[in-house]
PDB file of C-alpha atoms and ligand atoms in Angstrom:
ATOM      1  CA  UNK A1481      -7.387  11.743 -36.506  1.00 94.00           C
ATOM      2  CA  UNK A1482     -10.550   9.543 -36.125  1.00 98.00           C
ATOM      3  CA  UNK A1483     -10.005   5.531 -37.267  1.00 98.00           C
ATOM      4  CA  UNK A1484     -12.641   4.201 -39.467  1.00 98.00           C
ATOM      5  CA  UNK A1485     -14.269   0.953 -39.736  1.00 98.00           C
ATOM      6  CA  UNK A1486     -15.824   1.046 -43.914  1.00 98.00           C
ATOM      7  CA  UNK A1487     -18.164  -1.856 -44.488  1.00 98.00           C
ATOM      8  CA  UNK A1488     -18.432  -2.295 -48.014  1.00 98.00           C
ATOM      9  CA  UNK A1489     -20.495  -4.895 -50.090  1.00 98.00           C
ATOM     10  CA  UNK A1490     -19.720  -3.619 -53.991  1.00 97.00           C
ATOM     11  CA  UNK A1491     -17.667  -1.776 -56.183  1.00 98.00           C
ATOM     12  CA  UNK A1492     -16.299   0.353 -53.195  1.00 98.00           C
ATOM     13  CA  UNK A1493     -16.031   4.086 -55.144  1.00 98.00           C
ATOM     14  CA  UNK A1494     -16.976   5.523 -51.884  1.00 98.00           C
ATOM     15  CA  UNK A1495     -14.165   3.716 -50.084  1.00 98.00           C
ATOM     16  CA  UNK A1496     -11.739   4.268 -52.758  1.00 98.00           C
ATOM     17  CA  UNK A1497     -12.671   8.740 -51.931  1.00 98.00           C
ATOM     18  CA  UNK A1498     -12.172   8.035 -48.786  1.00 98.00           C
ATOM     19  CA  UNK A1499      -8.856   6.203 -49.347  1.00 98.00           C
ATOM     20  CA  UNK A1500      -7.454   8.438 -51.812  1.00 98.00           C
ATOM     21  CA  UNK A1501      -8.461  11.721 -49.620  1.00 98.00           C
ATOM     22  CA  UNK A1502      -6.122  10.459 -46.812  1.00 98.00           C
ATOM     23  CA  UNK A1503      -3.591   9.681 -49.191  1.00 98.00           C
ATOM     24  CA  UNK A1504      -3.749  13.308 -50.391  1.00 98.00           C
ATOM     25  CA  UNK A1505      -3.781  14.360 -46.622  1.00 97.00           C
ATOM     26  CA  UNK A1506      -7.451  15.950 -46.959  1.00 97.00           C
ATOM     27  CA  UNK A1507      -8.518  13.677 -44.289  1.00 98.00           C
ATOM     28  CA  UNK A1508      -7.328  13.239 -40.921  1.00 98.00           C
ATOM     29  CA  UNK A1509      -8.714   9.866 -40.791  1.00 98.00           C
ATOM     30  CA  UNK A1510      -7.319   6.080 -40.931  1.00 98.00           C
ATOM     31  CA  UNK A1511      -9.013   3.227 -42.409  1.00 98.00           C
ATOM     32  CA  UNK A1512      -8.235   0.895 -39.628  1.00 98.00           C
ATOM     33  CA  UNK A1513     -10.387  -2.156 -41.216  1.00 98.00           C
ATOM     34  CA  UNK A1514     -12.917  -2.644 -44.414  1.00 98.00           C
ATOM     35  CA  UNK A1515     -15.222  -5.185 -43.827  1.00 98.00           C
ATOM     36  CA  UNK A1516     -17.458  -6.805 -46.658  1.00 98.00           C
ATOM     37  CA  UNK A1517     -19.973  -9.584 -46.644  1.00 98.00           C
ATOM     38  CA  UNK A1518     -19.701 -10.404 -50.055  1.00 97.00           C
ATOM     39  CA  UNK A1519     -15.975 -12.065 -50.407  1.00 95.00           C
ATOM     40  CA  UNK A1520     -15.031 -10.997 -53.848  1.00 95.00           C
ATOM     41  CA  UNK A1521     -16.062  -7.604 -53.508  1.00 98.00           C
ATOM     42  CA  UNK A1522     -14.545  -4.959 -55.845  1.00 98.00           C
ATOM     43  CA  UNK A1523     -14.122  -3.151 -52.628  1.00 98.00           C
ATOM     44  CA  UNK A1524     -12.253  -5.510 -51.038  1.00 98.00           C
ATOM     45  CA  UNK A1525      -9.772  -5.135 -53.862  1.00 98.00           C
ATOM     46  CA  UNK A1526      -9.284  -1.593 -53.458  1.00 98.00           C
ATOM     47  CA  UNK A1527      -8.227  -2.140 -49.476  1.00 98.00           C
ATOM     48  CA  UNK A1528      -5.631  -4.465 -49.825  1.00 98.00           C
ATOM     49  CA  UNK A1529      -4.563  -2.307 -52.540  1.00 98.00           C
ATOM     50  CA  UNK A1530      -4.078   0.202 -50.319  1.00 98.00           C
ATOM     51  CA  UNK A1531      -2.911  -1.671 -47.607  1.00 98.00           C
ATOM     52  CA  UNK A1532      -5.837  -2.294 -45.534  1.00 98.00           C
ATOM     53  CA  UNK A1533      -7.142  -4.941 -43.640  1.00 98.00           C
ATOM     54  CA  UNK A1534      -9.486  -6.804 -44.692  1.00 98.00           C
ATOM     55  CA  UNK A1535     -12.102  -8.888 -43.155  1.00 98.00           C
ATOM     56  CA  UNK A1536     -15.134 -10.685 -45.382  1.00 98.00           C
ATOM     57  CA  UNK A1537     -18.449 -11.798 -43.455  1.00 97.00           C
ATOM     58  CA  UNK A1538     -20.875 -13.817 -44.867  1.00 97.00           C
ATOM     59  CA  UNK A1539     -24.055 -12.752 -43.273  1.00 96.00           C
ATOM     60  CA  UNK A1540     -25.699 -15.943 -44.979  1.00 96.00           C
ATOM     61  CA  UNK A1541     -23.759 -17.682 -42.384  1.00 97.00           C
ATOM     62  CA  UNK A1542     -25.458 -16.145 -39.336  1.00 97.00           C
ATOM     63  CA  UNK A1543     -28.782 -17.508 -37.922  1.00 97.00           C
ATOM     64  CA  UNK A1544     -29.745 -13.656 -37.100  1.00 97.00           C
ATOM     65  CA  UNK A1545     -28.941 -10.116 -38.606  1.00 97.00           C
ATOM     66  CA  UNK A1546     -27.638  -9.488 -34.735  1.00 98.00           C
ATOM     67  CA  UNK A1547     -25.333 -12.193 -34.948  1.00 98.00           C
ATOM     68  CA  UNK A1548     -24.055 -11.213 -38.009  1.00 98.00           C
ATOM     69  CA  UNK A1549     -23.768  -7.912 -36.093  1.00 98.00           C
ATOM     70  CA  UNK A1550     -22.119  -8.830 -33.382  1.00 98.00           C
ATOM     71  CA  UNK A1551     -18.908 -10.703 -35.728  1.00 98.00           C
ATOM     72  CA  UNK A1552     -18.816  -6.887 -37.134  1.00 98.00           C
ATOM     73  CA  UNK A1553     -18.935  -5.653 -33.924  1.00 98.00           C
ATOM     74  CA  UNK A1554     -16.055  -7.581 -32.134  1.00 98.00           C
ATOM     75  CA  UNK A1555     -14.141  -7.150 -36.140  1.00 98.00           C
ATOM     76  CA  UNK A1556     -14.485  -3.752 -35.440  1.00 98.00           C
ATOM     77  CA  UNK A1557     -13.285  -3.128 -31.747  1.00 98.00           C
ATOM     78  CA  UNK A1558     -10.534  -5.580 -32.297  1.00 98.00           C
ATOM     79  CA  UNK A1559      -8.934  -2.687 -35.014  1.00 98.00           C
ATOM     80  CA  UNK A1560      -9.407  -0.242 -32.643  1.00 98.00           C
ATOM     81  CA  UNK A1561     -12.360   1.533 -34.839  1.00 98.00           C
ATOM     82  CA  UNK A1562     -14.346   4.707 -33.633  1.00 98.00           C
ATOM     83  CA  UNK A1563     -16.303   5.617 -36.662  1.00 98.00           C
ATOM     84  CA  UNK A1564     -18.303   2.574 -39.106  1.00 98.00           C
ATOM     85  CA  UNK A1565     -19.132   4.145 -42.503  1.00 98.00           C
ATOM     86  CA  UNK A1566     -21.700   2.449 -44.266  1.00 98.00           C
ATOM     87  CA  UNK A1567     -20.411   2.800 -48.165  1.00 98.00           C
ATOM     88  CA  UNK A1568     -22.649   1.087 -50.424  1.00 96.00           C
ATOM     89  CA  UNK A1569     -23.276  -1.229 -47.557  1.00 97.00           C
ATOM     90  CA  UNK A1570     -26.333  -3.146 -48.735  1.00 94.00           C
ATOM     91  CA  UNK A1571     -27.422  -4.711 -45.329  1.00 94.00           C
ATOM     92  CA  UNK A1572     -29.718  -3.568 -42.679  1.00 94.00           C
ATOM     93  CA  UNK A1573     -27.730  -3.246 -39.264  1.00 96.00           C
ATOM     94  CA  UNK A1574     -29.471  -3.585 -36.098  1.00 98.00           C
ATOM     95  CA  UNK A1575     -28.865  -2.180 -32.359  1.00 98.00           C
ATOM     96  CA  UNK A1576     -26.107  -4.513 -31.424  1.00 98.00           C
ATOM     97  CA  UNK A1577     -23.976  -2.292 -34.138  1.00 98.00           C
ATOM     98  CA  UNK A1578     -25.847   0.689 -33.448  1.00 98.00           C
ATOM     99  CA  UNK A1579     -25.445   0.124 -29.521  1.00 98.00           C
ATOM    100  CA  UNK A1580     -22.307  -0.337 -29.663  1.00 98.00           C
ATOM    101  CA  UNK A1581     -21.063   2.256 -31.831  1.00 98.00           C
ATOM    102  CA  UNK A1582     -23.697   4.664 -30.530  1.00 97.00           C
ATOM    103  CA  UNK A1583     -24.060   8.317 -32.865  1.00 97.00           C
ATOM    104  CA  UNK A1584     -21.024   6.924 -34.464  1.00 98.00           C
ATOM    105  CA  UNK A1585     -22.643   4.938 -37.346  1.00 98.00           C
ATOM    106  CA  UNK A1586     -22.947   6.941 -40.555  1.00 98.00           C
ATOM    107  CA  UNK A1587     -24.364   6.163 -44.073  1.00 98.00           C
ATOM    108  CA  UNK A1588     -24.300   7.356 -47.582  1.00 98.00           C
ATOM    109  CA  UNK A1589     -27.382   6.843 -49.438  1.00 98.00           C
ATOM    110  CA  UNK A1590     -27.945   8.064 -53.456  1.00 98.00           C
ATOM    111  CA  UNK A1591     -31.103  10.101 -53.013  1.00 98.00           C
ATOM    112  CA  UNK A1592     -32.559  13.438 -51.163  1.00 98.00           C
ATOM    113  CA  UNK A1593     -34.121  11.471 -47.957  1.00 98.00           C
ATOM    114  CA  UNK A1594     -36.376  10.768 -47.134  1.00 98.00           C
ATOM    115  CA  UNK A1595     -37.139  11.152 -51.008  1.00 98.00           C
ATOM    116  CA  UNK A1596     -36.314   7.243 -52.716  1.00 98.00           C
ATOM    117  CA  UNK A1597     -35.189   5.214 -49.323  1.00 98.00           C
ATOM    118  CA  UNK A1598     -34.252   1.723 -50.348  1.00 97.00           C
ATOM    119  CA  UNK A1599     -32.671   0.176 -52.889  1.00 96.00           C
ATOM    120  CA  UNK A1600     -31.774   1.561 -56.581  1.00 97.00           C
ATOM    121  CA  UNK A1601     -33.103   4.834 -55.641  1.00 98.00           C
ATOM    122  CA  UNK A1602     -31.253   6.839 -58.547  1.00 98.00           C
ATOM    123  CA  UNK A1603     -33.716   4.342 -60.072  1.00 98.00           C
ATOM    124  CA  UNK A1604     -36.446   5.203 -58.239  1.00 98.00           C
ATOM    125  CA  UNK A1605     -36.585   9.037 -59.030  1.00 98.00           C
ATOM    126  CA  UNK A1606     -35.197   9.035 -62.501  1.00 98.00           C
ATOM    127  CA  UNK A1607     -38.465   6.670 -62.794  1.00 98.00           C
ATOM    128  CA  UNK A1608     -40.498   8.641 -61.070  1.00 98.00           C
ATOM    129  CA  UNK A1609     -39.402  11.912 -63.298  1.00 98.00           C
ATOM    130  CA  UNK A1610     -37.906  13.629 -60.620  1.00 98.00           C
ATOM    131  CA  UNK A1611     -36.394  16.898 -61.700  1.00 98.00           C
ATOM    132  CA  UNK A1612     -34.192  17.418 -58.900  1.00 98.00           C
ATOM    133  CA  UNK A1613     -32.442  14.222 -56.746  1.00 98.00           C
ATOM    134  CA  UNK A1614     -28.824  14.274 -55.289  1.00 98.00           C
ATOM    135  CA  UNK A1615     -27.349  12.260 -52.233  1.00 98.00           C
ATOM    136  CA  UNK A1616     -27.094  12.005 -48.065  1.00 98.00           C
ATOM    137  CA  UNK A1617     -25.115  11.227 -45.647  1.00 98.00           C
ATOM    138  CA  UNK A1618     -27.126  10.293 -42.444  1.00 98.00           C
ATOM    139  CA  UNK A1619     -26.440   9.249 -38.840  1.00 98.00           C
ATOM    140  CA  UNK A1620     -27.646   5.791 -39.097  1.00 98.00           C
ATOM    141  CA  UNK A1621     -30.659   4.239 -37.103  1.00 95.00           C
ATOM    142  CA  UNK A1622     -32.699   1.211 -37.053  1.00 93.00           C
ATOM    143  CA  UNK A1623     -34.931   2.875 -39.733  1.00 93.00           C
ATOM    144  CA  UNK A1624     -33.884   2.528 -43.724  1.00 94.00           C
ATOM    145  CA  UNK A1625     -32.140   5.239 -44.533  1.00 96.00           C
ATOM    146  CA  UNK A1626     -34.190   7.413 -41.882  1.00 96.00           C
ATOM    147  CA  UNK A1627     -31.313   8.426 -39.261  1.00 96.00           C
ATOM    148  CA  UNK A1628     -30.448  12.349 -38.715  1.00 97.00           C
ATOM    149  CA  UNK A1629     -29.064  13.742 -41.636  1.00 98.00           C
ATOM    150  CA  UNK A1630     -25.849  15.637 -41.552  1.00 98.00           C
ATOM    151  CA  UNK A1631     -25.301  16.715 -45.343  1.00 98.00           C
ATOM    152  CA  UNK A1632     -26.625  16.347 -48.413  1.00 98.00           C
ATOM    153  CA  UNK A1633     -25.901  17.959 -52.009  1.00 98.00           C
ATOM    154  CA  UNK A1634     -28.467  18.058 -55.095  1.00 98.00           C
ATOM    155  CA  UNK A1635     -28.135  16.708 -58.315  1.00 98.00           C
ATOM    156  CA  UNK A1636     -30.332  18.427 -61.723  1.00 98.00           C
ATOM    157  CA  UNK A1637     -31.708  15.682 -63.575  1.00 98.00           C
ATOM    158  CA  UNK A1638     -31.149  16.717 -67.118  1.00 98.00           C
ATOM    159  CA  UNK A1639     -33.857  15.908 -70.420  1.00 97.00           C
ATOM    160  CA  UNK A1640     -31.045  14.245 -71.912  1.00 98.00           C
ATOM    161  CA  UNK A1641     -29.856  11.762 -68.616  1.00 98.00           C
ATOM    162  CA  UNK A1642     -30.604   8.255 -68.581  1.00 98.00           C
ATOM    163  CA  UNK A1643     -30.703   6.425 -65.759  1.00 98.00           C
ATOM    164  CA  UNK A1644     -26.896   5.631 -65.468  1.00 98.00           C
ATOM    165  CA  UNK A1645     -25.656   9.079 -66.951  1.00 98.00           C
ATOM    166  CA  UNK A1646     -27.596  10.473 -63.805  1.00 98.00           C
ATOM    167  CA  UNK A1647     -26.380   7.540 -61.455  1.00 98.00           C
ATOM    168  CA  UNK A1648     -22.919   8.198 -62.799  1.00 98.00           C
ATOM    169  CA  UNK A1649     -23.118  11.984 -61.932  1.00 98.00           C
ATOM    170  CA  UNK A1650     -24.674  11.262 -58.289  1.00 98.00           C
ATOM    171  CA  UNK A1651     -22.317   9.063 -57.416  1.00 98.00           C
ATOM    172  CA  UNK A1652     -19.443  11.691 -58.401  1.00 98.00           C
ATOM    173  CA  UNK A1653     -21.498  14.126 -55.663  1.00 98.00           C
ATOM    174  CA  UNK A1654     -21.392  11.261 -53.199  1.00 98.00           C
ATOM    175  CA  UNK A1655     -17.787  10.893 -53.107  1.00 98.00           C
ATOM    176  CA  UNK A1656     -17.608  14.870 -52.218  1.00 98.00           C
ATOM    177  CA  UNK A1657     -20.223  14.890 -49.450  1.00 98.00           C
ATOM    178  CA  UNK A1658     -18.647  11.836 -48.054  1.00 98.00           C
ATOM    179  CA  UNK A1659     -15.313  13.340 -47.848  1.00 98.00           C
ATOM    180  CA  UNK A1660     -16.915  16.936 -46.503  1.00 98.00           C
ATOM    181  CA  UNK A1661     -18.643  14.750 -43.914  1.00 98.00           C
ATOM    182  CA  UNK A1662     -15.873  13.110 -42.728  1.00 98.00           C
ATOM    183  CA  UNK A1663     -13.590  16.400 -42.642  1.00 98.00           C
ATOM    184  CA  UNK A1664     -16.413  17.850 -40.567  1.00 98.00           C
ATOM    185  CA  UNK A1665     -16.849  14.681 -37.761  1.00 98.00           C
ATOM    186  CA  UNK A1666     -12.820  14.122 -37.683  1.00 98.00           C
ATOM    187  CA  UNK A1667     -12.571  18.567 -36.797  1.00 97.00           C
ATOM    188  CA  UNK A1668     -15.240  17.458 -34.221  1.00 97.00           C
ATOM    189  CA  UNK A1669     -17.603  20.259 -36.221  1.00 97.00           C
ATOM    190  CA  UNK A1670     -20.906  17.414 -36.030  1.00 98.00           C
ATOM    191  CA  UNK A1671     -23.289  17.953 -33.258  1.00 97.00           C
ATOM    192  CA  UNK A1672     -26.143  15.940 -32.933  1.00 96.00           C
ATOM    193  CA  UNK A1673     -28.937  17.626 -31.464  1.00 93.00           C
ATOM    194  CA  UNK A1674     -31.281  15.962 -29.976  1.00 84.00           C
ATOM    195  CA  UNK A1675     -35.168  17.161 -30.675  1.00 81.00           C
ATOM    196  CA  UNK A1676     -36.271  20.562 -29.227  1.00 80.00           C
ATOM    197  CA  UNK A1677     -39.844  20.085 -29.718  1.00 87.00           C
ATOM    198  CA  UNK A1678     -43.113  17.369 -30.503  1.00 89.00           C
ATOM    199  CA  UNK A1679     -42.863  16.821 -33.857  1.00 88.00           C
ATOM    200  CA  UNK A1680     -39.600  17.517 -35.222  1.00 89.00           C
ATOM    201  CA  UNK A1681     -36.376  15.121 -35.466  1.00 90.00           C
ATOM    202  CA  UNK A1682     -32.602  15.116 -34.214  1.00 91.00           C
ATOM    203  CA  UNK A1683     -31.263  18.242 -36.278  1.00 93.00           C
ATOM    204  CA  UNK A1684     -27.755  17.784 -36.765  1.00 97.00           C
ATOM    205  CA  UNK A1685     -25.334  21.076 -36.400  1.00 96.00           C
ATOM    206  CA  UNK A1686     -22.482  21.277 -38.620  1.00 97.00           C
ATOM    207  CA  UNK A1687     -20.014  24.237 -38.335  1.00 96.00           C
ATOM    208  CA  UNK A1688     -18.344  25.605 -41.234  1.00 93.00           C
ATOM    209  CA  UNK A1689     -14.995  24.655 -41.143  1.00 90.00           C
ATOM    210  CA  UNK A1690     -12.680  27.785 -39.390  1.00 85.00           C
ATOM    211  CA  UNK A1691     -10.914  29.620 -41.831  1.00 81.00           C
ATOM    212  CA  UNK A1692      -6.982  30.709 -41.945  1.00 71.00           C
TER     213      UNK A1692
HETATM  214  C1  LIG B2692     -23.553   4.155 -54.285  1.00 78.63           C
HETATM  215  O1  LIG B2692     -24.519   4.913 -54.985  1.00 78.63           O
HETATM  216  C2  LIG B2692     -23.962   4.046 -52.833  1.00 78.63           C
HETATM  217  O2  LIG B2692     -24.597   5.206 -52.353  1.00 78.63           O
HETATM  218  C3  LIG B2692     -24.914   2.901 -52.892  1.00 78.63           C
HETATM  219  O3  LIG B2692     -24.259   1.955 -53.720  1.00 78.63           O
HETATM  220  C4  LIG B2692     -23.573   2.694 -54.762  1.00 78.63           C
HETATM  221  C5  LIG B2692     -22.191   2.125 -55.000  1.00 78.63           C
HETATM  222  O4  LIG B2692     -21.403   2.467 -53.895  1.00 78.63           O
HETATM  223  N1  LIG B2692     -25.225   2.373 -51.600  1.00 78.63           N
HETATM  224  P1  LIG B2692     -19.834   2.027 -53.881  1.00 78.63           P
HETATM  225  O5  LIG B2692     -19.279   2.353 -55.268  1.00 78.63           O
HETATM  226  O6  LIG B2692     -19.809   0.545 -53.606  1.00 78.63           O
HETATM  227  O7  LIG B2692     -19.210   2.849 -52.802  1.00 78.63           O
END
């Protein structure tokens, strides 16, 4: 079983998946602690809802993003957490989370990256007339949205989508991946690899799950 830190800063449908595919018992995993820097988070909601503890940070209230960090950081080891999933987690996070939680900080971003980094990137390529978008889930770095990335899956953008019929059908993707991502790291079926040769990135290995 691996124990989860989820920071959280919205309406929390990716925490909710994660929630409700332990509750099934499709995940080995425990939400030991959500954390949220916006108070009144819809997110926060669903975690005390399902028993969870809570914790809301104000970043505002931090002279520096790696003080802000660090409250996560001591938040965090105080629950006993060995995994932080970033779900829809809208701050950057710096090396005193990624330091301390080192190739253990994952994120779950609504584009193809490095297609549509950022912010409201369902936006961003139903703008840009992409015909093909979809979702990640990446190792997170000090980069936005540019860590390793472990999975992905690939959403059709159809003639007849608008920009929240296609951000409603991504986000139904995202809660799958998420879930398939976190089966994978809690069988221990994630390798990170570091680069082999000038020029191309950590690849990350993920084994298909053994069968029977
Ligand atoms: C999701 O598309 C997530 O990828 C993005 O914010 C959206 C809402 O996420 N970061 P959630 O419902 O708060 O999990």
């Amino acid at each position: 079983m691996i124990r989860l830190g989820v920071l959280v800063s919205g309406s929390g449908s990716n925490l909710q998946a994660i929630l409700d595919a332990i509750a099934r018992e499709e995940l080995d995993a425990k939400v030991e602690v959500v954390i949220s820097n916006v108070a009144h988070a819809r997110a926060v909601d669903r975690a005390k809802a399902a028993g969870v503890p809570t914790i809301a940070i104000d970043h505002r209230t931090f002279e520096s993003r790696e003080a802000f960090d660090a409250a996560m950081v001591e938040s965090l080891r105080a629950h006993g957490v060995e995994w932080v999933v970033l779900a829809g987690f809208m701050r950057v996070v710096t090396p005193v989370l990624l330091d301390a939680f080192k190739h253990h900080v994952i994120n779950i971003h609504p584009s193809l990256l490095p297609a549509f980094p950022g912010v409201r990137a369902q936006k961003q390529a139903f703008q840009y007339g992409a015909k093909v978008t979809g979702c990640t889930v990446h190792f997170v770095d000090t980069g936005m949205d540019t860590g390793p990335i472990i999975g992905q899956r690939a959403v059709t953008v159809l003639e007849t989508d608008t920009e929240s019929t296609l951000t409603s059908r991504i986000l139904e993707q995202e809660h799958q991946l998420l879930i398939e991502v976190l089966e994978a790291i809690s069988d221990d079926r994630v390798e990170l690899e570091e680069a082999e040769t000038a020029g191309m990135r950590p690849r990350v290995r993920v084994k298909a799950p053994r069968v029977g």
